[in-house]
CSV table of C-alpha atoms in Angstrom, one decimal:
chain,number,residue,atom,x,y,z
A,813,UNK,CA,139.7,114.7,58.9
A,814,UNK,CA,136.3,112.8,60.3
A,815,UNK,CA,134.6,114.2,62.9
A,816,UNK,CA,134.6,110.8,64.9
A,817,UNK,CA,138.1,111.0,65.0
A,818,UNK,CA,138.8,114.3,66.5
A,819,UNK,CA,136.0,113.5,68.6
A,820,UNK,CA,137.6,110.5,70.0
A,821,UNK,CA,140.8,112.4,69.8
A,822,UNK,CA,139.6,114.6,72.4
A,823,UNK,CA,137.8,112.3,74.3
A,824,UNK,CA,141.3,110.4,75.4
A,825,UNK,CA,143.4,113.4,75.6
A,826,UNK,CA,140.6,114.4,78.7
A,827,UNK,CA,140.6,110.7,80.3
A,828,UNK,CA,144.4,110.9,79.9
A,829,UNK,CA,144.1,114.5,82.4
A,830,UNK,CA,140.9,112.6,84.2
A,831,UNK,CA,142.9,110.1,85.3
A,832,UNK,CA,146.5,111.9,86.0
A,833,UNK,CA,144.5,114.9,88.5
A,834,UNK,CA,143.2,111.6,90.1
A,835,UNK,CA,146.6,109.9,90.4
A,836,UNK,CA,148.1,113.3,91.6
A,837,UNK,CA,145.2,113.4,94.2
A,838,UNK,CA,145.6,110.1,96.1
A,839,UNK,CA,149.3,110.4,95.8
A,840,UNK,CA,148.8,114.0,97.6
A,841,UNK,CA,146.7,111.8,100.5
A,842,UNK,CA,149.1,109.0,100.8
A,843,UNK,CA,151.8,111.3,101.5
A,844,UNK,CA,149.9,113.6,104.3
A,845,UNK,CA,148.8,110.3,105.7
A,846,UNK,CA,152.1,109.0,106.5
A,847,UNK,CA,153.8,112.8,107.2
A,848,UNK,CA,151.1,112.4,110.1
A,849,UNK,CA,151.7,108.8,110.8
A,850,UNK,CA,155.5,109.9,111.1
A,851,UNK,CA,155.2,112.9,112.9
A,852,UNK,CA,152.6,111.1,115.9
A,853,UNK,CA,149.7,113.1,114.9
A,854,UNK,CA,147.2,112.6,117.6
A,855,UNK,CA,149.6,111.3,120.0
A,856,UNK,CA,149.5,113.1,123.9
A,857,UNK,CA,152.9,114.9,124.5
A,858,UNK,CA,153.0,114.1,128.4
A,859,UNK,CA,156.0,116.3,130.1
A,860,UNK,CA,155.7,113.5,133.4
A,861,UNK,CA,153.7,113.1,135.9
A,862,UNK,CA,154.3,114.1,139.4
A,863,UNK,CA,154.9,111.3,142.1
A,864,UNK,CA,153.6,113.6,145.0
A,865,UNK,CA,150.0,114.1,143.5
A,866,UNK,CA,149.8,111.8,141.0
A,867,UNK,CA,148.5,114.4,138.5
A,868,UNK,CA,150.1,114.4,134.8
A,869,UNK,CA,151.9,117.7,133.5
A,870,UNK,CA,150.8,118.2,129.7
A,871,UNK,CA,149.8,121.2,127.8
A,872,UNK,CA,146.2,122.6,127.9
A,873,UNK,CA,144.3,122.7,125.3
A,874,UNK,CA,142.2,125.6,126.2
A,875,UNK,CA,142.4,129.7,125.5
A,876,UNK,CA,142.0,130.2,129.4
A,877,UNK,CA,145.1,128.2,130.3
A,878,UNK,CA,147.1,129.6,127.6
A,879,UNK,CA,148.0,126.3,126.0
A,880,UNK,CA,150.6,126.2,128.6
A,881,UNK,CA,151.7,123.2,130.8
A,882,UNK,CA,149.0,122.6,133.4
A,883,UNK,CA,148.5,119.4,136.0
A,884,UNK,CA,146.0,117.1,134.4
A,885,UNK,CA,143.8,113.9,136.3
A,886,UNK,CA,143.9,110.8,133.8
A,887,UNK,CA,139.6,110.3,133.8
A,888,UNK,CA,138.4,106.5,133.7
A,889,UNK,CA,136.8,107.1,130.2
A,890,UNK,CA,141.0,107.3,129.4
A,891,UNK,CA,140.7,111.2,128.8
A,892,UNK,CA,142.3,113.9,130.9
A,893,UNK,CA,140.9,116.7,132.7
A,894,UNK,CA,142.7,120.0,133.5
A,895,UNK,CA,142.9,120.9,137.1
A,896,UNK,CA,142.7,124.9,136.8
A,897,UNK,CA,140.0,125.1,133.5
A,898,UNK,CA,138.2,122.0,134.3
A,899,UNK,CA,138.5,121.3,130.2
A,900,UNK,CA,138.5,117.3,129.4
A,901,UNK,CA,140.7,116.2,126.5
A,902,UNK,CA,138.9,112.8,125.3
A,903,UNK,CA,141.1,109.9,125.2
A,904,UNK,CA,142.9,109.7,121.5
């Protein structure tokens, strides 16, 4: 058997693998990309907002608050800022 032609034998059995891992890979990213689109990644999950102060109940984003639900002040850069830590969550 030539050499060329296990060379070349060779050579399209690795594109063939080449080209699957890539196939694989972007499949992998489409599919996170749209778990997150379904699932509202990035999305603010606002428990209401009370009519009395006007402040908005979400969960905190900060060690100090405990991630619990805290009062937050809608900022006019669209972000929210957390009444007992003072932490600002940018706007999404």
């Amino acid at each position: 058997m030539p050499d060329w032609l296990i060379i070349t034998a060779i050579s399209v059995t690795l594109t063939g693998v080449v080209v699957w891992a890539v196939v694989v890979a972007l499949l992998t990213i489409a599919a996170c990309r749209a778990l997150a689109r379904l699932v509202g990644h990035g999305q603010r999950q606002d428990v209401g907002m009370d009519p009395r102060t006007g402040l908005i109940w979400q969960a905190c984003h900060s060690t100090r608050c405990g991630h619990l639900q805290t009062e937050h002040e809608e900022l006019e850069t669209g972000g929210r800022q957390c009444t007992r830590c003072q932490l600002v969550t940018p706007a999404p």
